[in-house]
Coordinates of C-alpha atoms in Angstrom, one line a residue:
Chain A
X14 CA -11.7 -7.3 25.7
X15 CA -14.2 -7.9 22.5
X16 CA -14.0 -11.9 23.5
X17 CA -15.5 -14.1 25.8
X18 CA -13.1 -16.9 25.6
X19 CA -9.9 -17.6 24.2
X20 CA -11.4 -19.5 21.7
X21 CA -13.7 -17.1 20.7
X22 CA -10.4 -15.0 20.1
X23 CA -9.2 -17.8 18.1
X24 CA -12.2 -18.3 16.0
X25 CA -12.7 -14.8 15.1
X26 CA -16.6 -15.2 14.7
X27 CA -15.5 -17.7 11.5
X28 CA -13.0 -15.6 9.7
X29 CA -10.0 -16.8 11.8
X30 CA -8.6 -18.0 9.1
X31 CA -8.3 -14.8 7.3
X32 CA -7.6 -12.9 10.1
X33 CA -4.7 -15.3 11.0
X34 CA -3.3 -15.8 7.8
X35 CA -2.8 -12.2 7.2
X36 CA -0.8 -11.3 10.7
X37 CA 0.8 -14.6 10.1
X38 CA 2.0 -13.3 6.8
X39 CA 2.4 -10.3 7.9
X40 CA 4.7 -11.4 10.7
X41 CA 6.8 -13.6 8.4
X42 CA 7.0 -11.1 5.7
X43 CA 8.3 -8.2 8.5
X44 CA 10.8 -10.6 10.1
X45 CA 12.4 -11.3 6.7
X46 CA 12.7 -7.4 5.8
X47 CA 14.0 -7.2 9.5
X48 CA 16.4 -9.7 9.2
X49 CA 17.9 -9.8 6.0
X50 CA 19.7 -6.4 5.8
X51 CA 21.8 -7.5 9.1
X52 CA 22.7 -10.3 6.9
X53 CA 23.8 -8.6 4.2
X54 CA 25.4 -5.8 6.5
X55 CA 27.8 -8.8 8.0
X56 CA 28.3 -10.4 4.2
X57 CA 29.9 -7.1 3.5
X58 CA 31.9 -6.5 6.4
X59 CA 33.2 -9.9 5.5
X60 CA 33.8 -9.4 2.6
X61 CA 35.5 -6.1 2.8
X62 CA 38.1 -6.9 5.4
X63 CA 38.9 -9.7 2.9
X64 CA 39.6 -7.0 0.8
X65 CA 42.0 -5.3 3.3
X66 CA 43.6 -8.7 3.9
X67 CA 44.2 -9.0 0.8
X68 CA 45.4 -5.7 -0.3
X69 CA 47.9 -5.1 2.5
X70 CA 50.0 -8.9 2.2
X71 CA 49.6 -7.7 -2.1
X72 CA 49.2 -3.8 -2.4
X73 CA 48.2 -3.7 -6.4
X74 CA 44.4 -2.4 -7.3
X75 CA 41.8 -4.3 -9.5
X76 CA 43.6 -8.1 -8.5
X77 CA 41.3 -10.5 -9.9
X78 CA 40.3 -12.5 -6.7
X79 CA 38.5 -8.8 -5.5
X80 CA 35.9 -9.1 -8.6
X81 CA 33.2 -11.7 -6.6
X82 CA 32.7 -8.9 -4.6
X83 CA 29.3 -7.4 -5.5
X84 CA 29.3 -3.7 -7.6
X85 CA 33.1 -4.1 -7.9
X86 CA 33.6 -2.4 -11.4
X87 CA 31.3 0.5 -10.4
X88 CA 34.1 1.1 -7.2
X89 CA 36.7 0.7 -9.3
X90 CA 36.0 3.5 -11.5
X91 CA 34.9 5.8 -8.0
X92 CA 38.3 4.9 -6.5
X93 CA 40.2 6.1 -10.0
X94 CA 38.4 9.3 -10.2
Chain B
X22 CA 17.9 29.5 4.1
X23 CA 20.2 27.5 5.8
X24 CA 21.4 24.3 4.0
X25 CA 24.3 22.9 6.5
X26 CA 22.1 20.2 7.0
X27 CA 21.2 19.6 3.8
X28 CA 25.1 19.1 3.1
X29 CA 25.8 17.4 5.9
X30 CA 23.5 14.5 5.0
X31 CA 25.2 14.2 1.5
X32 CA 27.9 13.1 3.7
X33 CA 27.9 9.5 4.1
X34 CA 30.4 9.7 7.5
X35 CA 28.1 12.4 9.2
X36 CA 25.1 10.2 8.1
X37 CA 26.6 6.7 8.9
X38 CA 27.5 8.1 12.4
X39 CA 24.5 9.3 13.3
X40 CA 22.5 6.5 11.9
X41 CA 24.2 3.9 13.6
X42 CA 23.1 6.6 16.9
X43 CA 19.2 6.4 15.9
X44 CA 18.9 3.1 14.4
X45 CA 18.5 1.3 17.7
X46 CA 15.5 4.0 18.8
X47 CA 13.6 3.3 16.2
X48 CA 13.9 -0.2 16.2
X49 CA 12.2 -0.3 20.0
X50 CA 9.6 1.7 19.0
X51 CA 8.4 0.6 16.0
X52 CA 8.3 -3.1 17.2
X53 CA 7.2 -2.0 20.8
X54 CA 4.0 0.2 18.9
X55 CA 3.6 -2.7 16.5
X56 CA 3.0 -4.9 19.4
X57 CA 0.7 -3.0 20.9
X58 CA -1.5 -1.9 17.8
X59 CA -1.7 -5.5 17.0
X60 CA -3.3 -6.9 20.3
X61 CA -5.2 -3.7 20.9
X62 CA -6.5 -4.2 16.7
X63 CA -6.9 -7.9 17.6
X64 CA -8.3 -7.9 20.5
X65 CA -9.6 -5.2 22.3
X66 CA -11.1 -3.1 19.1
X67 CA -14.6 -3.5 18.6
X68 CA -16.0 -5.5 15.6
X69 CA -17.6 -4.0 12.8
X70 CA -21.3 -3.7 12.2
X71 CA -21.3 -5.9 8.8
X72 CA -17.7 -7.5 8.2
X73 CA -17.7 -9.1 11.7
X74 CA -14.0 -9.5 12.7
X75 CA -12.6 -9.8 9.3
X76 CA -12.4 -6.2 9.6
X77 CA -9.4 -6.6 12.0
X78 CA -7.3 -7.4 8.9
X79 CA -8.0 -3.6 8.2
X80 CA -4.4 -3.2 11.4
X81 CA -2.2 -4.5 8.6
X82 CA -4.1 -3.9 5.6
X83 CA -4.4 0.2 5.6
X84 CA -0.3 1.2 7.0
X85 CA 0.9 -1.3 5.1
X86 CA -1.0 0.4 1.9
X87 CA 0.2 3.6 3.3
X88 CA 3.8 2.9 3.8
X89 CA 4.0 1.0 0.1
X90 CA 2.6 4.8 -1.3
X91 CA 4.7 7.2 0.7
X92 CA 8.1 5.2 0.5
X93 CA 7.8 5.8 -3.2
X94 CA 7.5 9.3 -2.7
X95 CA 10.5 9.4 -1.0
X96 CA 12.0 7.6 -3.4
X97 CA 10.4 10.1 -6.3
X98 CA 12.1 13.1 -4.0
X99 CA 15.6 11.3 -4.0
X100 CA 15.3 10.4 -7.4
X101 CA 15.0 14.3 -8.5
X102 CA 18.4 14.7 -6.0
X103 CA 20.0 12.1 -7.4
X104 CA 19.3 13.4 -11.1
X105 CA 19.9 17.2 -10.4
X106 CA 22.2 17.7 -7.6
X107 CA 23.7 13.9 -7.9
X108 CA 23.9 14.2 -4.2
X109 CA 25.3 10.1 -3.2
X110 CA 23.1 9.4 -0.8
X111 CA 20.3 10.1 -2.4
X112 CA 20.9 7.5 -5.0
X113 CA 22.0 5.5 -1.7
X114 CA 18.1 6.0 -0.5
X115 CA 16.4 4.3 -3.7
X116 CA 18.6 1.5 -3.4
X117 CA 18.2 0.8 0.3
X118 CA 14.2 1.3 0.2
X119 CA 13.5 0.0 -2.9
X120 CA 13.2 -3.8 -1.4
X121 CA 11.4 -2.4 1.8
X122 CA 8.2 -0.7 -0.5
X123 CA 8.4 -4.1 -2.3
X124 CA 7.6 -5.5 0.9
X125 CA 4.7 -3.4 2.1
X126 CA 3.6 -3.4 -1.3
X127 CA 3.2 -7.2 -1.3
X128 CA 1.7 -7.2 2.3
X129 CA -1.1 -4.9 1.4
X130 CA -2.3 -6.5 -1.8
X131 CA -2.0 -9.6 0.2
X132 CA -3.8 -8.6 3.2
X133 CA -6.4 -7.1 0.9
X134 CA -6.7 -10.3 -1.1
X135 CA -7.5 -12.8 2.2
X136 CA -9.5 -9.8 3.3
X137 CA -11.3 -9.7 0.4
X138 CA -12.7 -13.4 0.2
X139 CA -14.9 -13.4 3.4
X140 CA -16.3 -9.4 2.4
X141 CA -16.3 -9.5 -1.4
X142 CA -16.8 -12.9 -2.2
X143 CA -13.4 -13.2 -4.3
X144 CA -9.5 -12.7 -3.6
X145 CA -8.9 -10.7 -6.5
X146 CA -10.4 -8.5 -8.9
X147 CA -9.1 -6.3 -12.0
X148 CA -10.5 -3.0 -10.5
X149 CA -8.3 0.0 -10.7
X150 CA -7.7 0.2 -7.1
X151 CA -6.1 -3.3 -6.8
X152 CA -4.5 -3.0 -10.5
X153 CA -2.6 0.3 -10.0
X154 CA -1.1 -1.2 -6.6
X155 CA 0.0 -4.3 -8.5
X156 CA 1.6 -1.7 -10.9
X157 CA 3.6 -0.6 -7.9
X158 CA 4.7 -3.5 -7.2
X159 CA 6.2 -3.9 -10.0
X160 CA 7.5 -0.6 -9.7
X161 CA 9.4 -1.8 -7.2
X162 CA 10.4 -5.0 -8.6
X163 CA 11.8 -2.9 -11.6
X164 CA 13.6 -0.5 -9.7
X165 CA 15.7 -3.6 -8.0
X166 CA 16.2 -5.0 -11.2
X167 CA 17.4 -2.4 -13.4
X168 CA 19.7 -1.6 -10.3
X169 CA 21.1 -5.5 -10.9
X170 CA 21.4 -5.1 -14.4
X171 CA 24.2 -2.1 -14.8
X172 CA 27.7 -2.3 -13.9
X173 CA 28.4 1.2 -14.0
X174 CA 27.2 3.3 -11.4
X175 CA 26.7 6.7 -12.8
X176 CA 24.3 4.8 -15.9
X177 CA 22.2 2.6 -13.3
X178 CA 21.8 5.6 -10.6
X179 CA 20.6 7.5 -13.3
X180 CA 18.2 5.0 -14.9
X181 CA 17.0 3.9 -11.7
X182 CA 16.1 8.0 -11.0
X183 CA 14.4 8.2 -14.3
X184 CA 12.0 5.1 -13.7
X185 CA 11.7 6.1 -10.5
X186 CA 10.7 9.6 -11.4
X187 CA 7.8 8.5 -13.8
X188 CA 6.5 5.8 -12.4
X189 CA 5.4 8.7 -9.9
X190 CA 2.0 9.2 -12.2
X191 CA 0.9 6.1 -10.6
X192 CA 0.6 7.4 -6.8
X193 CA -2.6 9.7 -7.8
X194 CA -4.1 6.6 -9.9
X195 CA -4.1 4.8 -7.2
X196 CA -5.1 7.4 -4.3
X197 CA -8.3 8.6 -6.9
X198 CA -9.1 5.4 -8.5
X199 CA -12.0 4.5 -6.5
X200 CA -13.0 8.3 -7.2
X201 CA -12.4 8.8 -10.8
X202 CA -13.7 5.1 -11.8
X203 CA -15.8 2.7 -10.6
X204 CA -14.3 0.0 -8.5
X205 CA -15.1 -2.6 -5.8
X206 CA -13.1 -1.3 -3.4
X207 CA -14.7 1.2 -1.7
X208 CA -13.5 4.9 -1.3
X209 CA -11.1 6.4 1.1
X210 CA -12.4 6.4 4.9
X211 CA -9.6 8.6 6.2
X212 CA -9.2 11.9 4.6
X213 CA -7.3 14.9 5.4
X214 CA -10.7 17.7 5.2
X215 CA -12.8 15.0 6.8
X216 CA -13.8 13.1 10.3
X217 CA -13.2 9.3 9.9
X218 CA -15.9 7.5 8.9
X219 CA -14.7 5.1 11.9
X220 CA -15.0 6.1 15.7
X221 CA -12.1 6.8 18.0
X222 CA -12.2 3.0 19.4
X223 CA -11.9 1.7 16.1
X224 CA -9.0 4.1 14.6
X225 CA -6.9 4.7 17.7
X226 CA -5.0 1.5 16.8
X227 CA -4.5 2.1 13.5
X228 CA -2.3 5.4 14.1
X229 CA -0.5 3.4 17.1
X230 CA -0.2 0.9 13.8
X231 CA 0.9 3.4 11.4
X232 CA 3.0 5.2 13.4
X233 CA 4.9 1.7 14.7
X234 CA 5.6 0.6 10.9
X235 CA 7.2 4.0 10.4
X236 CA 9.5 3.8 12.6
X237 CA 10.2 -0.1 11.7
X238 CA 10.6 1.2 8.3
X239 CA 13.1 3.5 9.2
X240 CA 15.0 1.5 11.4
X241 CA 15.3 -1.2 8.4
X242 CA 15.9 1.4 6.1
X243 CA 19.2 2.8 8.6
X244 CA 20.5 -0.5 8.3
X245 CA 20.7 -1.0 4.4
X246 CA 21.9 2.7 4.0
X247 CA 25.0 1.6 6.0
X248 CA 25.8 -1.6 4.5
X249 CA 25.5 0.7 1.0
X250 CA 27.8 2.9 2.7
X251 CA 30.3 0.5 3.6
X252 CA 30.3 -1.4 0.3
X253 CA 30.8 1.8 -1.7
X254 CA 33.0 3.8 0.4
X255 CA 35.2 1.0 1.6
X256 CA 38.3 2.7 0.1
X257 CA 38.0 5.4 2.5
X258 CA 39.9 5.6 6.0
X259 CA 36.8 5.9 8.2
X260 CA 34.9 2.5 6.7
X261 CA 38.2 0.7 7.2
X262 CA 38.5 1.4 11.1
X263 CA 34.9 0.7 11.1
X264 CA 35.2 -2.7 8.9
X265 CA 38.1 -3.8 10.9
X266 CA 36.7 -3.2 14.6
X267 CA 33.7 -5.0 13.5
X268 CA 35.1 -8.1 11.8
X269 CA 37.7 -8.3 14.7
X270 CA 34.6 -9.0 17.3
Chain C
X145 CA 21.9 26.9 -9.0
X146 CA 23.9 26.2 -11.9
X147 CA 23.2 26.8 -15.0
X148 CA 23.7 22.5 -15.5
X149 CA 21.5 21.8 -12.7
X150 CA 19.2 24.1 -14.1
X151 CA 19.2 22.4 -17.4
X152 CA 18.9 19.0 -15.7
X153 CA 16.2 19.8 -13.4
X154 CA 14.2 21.5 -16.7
X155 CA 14.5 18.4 -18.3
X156 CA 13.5 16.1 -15.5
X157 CA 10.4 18.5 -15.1
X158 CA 9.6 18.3 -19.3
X159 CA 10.0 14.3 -18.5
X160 CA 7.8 14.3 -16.0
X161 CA 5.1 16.3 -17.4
X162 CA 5.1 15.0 -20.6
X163 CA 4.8 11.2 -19.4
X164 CA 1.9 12.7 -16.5
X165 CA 0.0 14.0 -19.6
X166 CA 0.4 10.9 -22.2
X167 CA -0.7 8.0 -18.9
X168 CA -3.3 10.8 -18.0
X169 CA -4.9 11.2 -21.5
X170 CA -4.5 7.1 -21.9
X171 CA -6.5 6.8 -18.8
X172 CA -9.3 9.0 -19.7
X173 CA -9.8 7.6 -23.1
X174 CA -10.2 3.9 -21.4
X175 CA -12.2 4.9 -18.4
X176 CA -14.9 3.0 -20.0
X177 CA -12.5 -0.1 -19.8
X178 CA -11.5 1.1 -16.9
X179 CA -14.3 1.0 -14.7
X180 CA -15.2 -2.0 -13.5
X181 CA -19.4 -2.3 -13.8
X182 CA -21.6 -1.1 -15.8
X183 CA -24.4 0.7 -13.5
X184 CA -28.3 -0.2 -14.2
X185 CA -28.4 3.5 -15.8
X186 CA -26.1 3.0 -18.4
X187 CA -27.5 -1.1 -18.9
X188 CA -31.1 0.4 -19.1
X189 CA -29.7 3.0 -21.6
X190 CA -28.3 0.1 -23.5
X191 CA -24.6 1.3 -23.3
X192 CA -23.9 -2.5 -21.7
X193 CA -23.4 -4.9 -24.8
X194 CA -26.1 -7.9 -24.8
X195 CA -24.7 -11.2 -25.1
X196 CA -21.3 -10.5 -23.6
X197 CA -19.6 -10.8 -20.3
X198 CA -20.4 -7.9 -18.2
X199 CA -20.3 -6.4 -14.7
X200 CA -23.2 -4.9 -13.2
X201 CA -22.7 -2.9 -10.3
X202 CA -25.2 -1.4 -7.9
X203 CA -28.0 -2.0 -4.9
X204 CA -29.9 -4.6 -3.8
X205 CA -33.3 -3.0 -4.4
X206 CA -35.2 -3.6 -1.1
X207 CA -38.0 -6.0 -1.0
X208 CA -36.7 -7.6 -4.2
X209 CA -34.8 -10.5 -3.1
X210 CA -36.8 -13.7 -4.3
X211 CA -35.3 -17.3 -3.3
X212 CA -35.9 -20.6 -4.5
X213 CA -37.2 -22.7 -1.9
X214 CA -35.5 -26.0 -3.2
X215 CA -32.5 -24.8 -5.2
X216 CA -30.0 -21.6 -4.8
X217 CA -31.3 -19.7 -7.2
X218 CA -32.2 -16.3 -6.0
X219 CA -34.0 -13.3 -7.7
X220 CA -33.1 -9.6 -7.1
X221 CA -33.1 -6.3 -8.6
X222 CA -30.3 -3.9 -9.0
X223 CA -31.1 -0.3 -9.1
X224 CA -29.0 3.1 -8.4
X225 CA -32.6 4.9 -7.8
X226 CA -32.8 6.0 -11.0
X227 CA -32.7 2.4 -13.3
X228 CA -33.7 -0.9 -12.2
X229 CA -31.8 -4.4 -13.5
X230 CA -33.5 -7.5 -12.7
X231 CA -30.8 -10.2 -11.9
X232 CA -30.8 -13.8 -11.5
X233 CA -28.0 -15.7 -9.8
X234 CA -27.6 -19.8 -8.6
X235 CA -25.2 -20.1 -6.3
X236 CA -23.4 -19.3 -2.8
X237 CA -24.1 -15.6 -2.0
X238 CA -21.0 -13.5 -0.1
X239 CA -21.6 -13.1 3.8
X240 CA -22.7 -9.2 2.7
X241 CA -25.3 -9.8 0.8
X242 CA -28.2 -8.4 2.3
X243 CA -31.3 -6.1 0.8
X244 CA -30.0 -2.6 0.5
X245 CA -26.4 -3.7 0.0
X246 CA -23.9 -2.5 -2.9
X247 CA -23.0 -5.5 -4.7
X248 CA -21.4 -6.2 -8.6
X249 CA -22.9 -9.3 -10.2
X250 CA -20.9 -10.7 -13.3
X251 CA -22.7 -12.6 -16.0
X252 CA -24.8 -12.0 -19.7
X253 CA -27.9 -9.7 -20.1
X254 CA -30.4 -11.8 -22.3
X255 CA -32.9 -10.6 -24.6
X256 CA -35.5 -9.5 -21.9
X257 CA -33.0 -7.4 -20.2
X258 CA -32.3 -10.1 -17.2
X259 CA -28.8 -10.3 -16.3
X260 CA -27.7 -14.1 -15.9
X261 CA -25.2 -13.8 -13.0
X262 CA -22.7 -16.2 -12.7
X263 CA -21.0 -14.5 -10.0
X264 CA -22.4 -11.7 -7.0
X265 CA -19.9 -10.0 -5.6
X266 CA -20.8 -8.0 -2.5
X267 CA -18.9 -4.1 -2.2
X268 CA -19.2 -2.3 1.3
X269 CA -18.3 1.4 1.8
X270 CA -15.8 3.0 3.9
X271 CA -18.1 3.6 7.1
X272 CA -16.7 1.4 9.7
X273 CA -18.5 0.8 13.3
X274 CA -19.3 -1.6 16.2
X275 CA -22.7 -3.6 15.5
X276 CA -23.9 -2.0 19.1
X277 CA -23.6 1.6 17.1
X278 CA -25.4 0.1 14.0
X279 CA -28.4 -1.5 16.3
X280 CA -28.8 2.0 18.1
X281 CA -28.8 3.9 15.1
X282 CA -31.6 1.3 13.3
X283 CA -33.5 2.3 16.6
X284 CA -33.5 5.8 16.1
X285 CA -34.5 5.3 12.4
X286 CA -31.4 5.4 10.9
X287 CA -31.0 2.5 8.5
X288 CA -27.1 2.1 8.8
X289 CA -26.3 2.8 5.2
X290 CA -29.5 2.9 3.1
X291 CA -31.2 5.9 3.7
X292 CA -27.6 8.0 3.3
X293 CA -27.1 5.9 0.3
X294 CA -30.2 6.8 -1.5
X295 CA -30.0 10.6 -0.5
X296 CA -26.4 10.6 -1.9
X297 CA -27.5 8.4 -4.9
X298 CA -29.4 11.4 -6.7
X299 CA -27.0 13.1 -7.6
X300 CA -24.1 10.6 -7.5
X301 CA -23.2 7.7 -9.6
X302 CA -22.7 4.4 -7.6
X303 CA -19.0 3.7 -7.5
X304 CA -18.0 7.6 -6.2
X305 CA -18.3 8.7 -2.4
X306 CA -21.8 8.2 -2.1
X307 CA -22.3 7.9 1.3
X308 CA -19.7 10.0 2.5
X309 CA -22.5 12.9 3.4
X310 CA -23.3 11.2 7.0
X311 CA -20.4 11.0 8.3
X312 CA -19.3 9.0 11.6
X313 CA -19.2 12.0 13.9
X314 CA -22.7 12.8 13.0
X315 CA -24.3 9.5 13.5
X316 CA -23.0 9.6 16.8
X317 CA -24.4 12.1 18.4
X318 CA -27.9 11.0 16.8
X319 CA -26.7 7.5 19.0
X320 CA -27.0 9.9 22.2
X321 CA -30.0 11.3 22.0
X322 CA -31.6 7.3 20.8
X323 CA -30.0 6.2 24.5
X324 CA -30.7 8.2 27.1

């Protein structure tokens, strides 16, 4: 251990501040990259058994209601091809 | 030479299924490494002779910096995949990690920035170190919005490559800018043909650092290459079974 | 590979190469506005307009430091052992500002050649290690970055590698024979 005192930890021989403010950052800035593609992995699960819901009770491509779903046009063309 | 694999990884089935295997791995050890790098940086690690314990900030500050440069080099490699063979996932891999380097990115000029005010004396200067990483940054940022901006897939994948591609010339500005030009920032401290200019005590927990973030990087990364998988292959059979067993829990 | 690959890869390659060598000639034509000080060489050769905002970038000559004993206005000289650039500064000094130390001061040369700092800067290098290390090398008549700087200085400019020549693995063995 480089401290004497959990304090002395703390204080960081007067640059605590920067010291804490970076891992705090840092922290905050990791958990958010963490985090947010699980997000968006459920929103489009969600999303695309909509989709399927939709599709099997009416079975016609490119309905209207499908186009809020994000990069839509783009999977259109894929699925034509 | 043998190129199974090579094929086998344009396959988004063959690389969903075995990233959905890894993913978890590399989550526990990047975090569990991370962990350990940072109390061992924070508080076990010796301070430096002149910088005090400001220097600690160096944990964050240097694999961050290092993760921001070589995820765009990844992104450089897909980008000539995406443009030559037009190999899917390749494409797949500048969308996913485009967000991620942002990230890093940010962290390191930010880290160097409160780093900066107790050792330099200011946050920010217009050196050619700290410029030609803000240029990366907004690398980044243009990579994500160019991908927003298209509709059509084949015309963004390929714009997005071609930015990609030349922004590359900025990776050896920045690694040689405190060579070729003057700068505040002070010249490399690791290099490949040389011993740190650092001892042992002091750099151990910087490659437990590095190597953590790596693997946190790639265990991020898994994640939004599958949910680009699903959203663009969701007409296919295998996504379907996958969509519906999931939205069914 | 096909012939369209081929063609596609060419072209990527011309891209490439062609954007490499317009940023690379760019950069070399604005190194001067590039870099970020002028060093007391190129200010004593009068390369550093007078009047106007500039950066001077360099050592804190040893022995030069003068202070004020009722205000903060402190005296040095910069010098990269070959030019020497008086500099006068009012203000708070960074934490690193010591004699011996690389610093950049911002501010106006005047007609005698003084630069009129309204800003010192301090710039470390990229030798890292525990104040116990620096003490034991002091005592075995190592000064911790000077003497490497100066013997790198004459053939260097400030600004590149200069005190990459004594490395960390060196200095330590010099530690073992200053402790028995």
């Amino acid at each position: 251990m480089n401290f004497d005192s959990f304090n002395d930890f703390l204080m960081m021989g007067g640059h605590g501040l920067y010291v804490w403010l970076s891992y705090g950052v840092g922290l905050l800035v990791l958990m958010i990259a963490a985090i947010s593609p699980v997000i968006e992995r459920k929103r489009v699960i969600k999303q695309v058994a909509q989709q399927i819901k939709r599709q099997v009770s009416a079975p016609h491509e490119g309905s209207p209601h499908v186009s809020e779903l994000h990069g839509q046009r783009e999977n259109h063309k894929e699925a034509v091809k | 030479m043998n190129w199974t694999f090579f094929h086998k990884l344009g396959s988004p089935k063959w690389f969903y299924d075995l990233s959905a295997r890894l993913q978890p791995w590399f989550l526990v050890t990047g975090v569990l490494l991370m962990a350990i790098a940072t109390v061992w940086g924070l508080a076990f690690a010796p301070q430096d002779y002149q910088q005090g314990n400001s220097f600690r900030i160096i944990y964050l500050h240097v694999p961050t910096a290092i993760l921001a440069q070589s995820c765009y080099m990844m992104m450089a490699a897909s980008a000539l995949v995406s443009l030559v063979w037009k190999m899917k996932m390749a494409d797949m891999f500048i969308v996913a990690a485009a967000p991620i380097g942002a990230a890093f990115t940010f962290l390191a000029l930010f880290t160097g920035a409160v780093w900066g005010k107790p050792t330099w004396g200011t946050w920010w200067v217009w050196d050619a170190r700290l410029t030609s990483m803000l240029v990366l940054l907004f690398l980044y940022f243009g990579v994500m919005a160019l991908r927003a901006a298209f509709d059509d897939l084949d015309m963004s994948s390929r714009a997005t490559a071609i930015l990609v591609i030349v922004g590359v010339v900025n990776i050896p500005i920045i690694k040689y800018s405190v060579d070729w030009w003057n700068t505040l920032h002070q010249p490399a401290t690791f290099t490949l043909t040389e011993k740190p200019a650092m001892p042992p005590e002091m750099w151990l927990p910087l490659l437990v650092m590095v190597i953590g973030i790596y693997c946190f990087f790639t265990a991020v990364l898994l994640v939004r290459m599958q949910t680009e998988i699903l959203r663009r292959e969701r007409r296919t059979k295998w996504v379907r079974g996958i969509v519906e067993a999931e939205a069914s829990k | 590979m096909n012939p369209k690959r081929k063609q596609r890869l060419t072209l990527v390659l011309f891209l490439f190469v062609g954007f490499g060598a317009v940023v690379g000639l760019a950069m070399y034509a604005l190194t001067e506005n590039i870099n970020l000080f002028y060093n007391p060489t190129q200010i004593a050769a009068g390369e550093a307009p007078q009047g106007a905002r500039i950066r001077a970038g360099g050592m804190v000559l040893e022995g030069s430091v003068t202070r004020n004993e009722v205000s903060l206005a402190v005296g040095f000289s910069l010098t990269d052992y070959e030019s020497v650039v008086p500099v006068e500064f009012q203000g708070i000094l960074p934490d690193l500002f010591r004699e011996g130390q690389g610093i950049v001061a911002l501010g106006r040369l005047n007609e005698k050649g003084v630069l009129i700092a309204d800003e010192v800067l301090a710039k470390h290098d990229e030798n890292y290690m525990p104040p116990e290390v620096a003490e034991a090398l002091e005592k075995a008549g190592y000064d911790a970055q000077g003497e490497a700087a100066a013997a790198a200085y004459g053939e260097k400019t400030y600004g590149e590698k200069a005190y990459g020549d004594k490395m960390y693995g060196e200095q330590s063995s010099n530690v073992k024979e200053a402790t028995p």
